[in-house]
PDB file of C-alpha atoms in Angstrom:
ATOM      1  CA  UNK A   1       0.000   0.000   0.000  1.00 81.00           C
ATOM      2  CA  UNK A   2       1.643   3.525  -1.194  1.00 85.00           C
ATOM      3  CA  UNK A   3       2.261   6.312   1.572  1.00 90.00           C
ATOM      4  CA  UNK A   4      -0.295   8.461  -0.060  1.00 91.00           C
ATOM      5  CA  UNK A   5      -2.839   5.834   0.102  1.00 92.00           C
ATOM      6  CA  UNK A   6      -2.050   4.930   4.252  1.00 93.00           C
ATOM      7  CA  UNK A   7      -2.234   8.931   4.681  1.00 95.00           C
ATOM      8  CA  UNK A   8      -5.926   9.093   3.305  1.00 95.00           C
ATOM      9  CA  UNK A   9      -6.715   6.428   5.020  1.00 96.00           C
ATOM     10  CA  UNK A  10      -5.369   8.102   8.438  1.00 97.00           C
ATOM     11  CA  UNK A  11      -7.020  10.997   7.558  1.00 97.00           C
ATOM     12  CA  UNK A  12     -10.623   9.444   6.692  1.00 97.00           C
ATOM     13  CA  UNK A  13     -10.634   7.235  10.052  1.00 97.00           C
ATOM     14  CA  UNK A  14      -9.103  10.645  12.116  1.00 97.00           C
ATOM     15  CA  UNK A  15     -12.379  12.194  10.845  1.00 97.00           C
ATOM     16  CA  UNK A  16     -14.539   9.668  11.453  1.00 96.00           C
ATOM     17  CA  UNK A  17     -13.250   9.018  15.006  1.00 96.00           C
ATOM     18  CA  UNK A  18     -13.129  12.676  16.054  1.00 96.00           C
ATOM     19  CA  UNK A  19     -16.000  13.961  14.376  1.00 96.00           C
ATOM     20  CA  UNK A  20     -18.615  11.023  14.048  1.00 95.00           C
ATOM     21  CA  UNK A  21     -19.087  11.237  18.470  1.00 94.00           C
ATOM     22  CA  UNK A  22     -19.098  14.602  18.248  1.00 94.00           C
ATOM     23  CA  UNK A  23     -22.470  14.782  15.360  1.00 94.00           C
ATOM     24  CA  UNK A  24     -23.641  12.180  17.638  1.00 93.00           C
ATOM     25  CA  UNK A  25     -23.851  14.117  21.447  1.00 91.00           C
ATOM     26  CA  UNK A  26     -25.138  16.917  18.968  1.00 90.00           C
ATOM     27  CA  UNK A  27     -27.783  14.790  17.213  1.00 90.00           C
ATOM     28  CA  UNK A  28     -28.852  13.069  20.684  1.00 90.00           C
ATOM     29  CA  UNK A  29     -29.014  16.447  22.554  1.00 83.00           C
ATOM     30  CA  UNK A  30     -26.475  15.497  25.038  1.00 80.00           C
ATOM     31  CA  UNK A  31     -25.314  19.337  25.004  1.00 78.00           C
ATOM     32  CA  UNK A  32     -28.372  21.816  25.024  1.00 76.00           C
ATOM     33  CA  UNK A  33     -28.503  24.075  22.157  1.00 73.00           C
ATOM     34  CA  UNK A  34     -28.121  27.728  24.080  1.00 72.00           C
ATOM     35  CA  UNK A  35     -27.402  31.024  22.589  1.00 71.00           C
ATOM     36  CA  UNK A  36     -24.353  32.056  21.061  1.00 70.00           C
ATOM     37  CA  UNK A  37     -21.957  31.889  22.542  1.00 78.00           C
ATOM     38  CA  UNK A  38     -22.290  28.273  24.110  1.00 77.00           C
ATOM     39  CA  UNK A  39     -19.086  27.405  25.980  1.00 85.00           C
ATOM     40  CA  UNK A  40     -19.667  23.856  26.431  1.00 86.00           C
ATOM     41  CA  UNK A  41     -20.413  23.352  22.539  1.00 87.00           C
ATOM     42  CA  UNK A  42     -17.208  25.361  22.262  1.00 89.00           C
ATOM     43  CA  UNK A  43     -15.645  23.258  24.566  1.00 90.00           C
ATOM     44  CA  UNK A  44     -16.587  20.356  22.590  1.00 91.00           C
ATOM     45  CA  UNK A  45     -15.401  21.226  19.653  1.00 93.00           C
ATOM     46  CA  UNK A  46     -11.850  22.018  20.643  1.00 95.00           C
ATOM     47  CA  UNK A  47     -11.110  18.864  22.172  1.00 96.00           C
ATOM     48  CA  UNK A  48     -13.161  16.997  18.808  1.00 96.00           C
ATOM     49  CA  UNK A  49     -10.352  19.362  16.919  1.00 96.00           C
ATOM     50  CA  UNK A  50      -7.824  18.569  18.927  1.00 97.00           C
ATOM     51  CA  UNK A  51      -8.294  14.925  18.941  1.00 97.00           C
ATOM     52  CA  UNK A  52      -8.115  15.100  14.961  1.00 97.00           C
ATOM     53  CA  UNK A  53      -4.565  16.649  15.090  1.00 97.00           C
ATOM     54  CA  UNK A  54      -3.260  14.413  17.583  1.00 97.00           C
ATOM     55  CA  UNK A  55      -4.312  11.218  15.738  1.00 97.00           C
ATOM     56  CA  UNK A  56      -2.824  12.722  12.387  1.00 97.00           C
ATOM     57  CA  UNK A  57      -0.103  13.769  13.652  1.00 97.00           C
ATOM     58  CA  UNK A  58       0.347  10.500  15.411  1.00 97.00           C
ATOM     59  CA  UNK A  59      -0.439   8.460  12.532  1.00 96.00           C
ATOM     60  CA  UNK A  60       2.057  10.342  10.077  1.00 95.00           C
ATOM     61  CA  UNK A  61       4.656  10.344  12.374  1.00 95.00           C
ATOM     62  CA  UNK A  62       4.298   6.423  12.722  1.00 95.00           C
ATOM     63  CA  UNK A  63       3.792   6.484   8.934  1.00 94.00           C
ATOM     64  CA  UNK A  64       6.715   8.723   7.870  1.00 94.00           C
ATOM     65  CA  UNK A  65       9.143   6.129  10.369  1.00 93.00           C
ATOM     66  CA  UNK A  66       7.647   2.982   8.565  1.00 92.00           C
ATOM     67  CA  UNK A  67       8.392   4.183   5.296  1.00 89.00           C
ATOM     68  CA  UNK A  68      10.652   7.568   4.789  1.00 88.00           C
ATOM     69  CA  UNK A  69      11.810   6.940   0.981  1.00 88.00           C
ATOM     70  CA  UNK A  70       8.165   6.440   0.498  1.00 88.00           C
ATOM     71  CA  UNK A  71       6.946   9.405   2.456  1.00 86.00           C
ATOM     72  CA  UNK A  72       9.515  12.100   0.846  1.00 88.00           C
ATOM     73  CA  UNK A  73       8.711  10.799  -2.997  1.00 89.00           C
ATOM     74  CA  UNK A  74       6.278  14.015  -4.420  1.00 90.00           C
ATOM     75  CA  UNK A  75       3.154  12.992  -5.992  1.00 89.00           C
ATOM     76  CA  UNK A  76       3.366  11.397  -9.643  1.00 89.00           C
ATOM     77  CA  UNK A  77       0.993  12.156 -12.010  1.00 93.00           C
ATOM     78  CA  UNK A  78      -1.445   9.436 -11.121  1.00 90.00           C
ATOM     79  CA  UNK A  79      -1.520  10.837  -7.721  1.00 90.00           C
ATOM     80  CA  UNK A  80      -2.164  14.198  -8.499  1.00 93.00           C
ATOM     81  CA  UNK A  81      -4.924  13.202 -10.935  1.00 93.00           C
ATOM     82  CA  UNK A  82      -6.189  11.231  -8.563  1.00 93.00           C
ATOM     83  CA  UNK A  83      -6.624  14.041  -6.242  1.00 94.00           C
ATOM     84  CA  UNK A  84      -7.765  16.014  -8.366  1.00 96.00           C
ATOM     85  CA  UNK A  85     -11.032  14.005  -9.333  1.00 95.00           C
ATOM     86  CA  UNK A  86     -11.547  13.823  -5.496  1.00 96.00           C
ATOM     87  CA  UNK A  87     -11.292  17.114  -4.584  1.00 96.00           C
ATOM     88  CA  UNK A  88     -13.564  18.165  -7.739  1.00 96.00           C
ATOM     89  CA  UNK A  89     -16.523  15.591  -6.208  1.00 96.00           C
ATOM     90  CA  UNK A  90     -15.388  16.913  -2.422  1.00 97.00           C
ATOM     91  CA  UNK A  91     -16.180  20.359  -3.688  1.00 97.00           C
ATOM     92  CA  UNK A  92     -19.549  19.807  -4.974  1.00 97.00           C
ATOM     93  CA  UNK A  93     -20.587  18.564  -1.717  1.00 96.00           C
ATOM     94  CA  UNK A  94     -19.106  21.706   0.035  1.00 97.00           C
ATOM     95  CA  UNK A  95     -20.740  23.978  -2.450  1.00 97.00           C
ATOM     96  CA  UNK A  96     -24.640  21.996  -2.349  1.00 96.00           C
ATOM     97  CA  UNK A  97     -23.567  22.693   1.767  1.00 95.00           C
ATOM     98  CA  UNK A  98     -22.935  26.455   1.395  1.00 94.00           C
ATOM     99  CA  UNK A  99     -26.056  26.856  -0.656  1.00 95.00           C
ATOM    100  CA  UNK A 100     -28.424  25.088   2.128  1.00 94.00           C
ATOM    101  CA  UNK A 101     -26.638  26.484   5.044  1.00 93.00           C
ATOM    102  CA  UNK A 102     -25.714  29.801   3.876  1.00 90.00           C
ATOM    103  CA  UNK A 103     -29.115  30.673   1.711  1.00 92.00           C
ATOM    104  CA  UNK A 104     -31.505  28.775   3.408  1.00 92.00           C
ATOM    105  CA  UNK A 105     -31.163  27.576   6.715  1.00 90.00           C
ATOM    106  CA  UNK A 106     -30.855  31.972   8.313  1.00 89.00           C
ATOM    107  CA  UNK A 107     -34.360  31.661   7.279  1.00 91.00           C
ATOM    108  CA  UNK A 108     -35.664  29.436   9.348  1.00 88.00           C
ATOM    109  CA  UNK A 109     -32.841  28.850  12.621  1.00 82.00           C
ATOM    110  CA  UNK A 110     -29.739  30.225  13.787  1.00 80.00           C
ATOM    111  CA  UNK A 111     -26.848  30.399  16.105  1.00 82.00           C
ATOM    112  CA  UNK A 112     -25.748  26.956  17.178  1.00 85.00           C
ATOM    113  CA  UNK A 113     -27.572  24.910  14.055  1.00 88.00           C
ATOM    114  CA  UNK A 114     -25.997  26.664  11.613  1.00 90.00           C
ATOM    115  CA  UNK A 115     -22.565  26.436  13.093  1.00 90.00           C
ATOM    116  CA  UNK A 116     -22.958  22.865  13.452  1.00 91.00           C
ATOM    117  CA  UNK A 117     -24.339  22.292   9.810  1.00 93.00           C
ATOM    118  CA  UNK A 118     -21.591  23.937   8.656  1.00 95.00           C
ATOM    119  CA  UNK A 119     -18.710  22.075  10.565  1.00 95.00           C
ATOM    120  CA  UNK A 120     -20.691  18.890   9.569  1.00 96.00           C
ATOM    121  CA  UNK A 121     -20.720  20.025   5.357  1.00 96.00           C
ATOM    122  CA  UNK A 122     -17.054  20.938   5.476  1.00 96.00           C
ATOM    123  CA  UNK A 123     -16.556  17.155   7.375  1.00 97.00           C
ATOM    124  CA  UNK A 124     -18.914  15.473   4.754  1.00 97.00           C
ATOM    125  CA  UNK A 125     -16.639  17.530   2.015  1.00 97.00           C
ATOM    126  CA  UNK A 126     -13.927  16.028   3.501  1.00 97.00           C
ATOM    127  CA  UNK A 127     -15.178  12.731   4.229  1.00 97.00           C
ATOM    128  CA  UNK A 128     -15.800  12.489   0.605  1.00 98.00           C
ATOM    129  CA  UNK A 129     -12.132  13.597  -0.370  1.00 97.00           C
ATOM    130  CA  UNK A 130      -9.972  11.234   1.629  1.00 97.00           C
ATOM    131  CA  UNK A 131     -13.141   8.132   0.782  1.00 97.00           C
ATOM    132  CA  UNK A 132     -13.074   8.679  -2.734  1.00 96.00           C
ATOM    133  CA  UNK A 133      -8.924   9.179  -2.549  1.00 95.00           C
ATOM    134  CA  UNK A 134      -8.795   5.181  -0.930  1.00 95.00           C
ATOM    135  CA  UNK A 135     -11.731   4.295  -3.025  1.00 94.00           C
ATOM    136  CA  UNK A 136      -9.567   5.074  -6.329  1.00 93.00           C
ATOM    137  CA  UNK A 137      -6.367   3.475  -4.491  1.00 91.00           C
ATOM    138  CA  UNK A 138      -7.968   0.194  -3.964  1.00 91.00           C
ATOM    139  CA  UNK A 139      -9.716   0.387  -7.774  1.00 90.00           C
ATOM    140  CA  UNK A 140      -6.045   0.686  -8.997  1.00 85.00           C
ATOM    141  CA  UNK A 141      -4.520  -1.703  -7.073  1.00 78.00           C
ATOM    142  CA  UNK A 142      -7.008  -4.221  -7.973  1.00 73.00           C
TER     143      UNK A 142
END
């Protein structure tokens, strides 16, 4: 498995685990939705942030020591095109999440949904990036 590949797939399960309890207390209620500014939410989401850095920064580490020739080779051309057709379906996701949360949703709620909606479009973007990245891996290596 190339570097690239192990480093999407660090970065897709640091999303998951950081993010996926996080939509979770927020879906369930576990934090009451209060005005702006919440401190607990805030709270929250600073130790869900910091969580993601610390596994990816982890995770390369570890990854970068397993395999340094590996991890210091630039991207080829299959690589970058690669990445490219990810980040093009990534970014259609982000923009269909701009459009409902930025044109619609001050219509009908604010403060605490929106910022949440938000955080969870740009994590869906991304979520689609890095799944789509090992999707196109495994295809290829197949």
């Amino acid at each position: 498995m190339p570097f690239r590949e192990k480093s999407a797939w660090l970065a897709l399960i640091a999303i998951l685990l950081s993010f996926g309890p996080y939509f979770a207390i927020v879906a369930s209620g576990g934090i009451p939705m209060e005005g702006l500014p919440n401190m607990r939410m805030m709270g929250l989401y600073t130790v869900v942030c910091a969580v993601q850095v610390s596994i990816l920064a982890i995770g390369h580490v570890c990854l970068r020591q397993a395999s340094p020739v590996d991890a210091r080779t630039p991207p080829d051309e299959r690589d970058r095109a690669l990445m490219y057709r990810c980040r093009t379906r990534a970014y259609y996701v982000l923009i269909t999440g701009t459009v409902l949360v930025g044109c619609f949703m001050p219509f009908y709620t604010t403060g605490w949904r929106i910022v949440n909606a938000t955080i969870f479009m740009i994590s869906l973007a991304e979520v689609v990036y890095y799944g789509s990245l090992v999707a196109s891996y495994r295809k290829q290596a197949a």
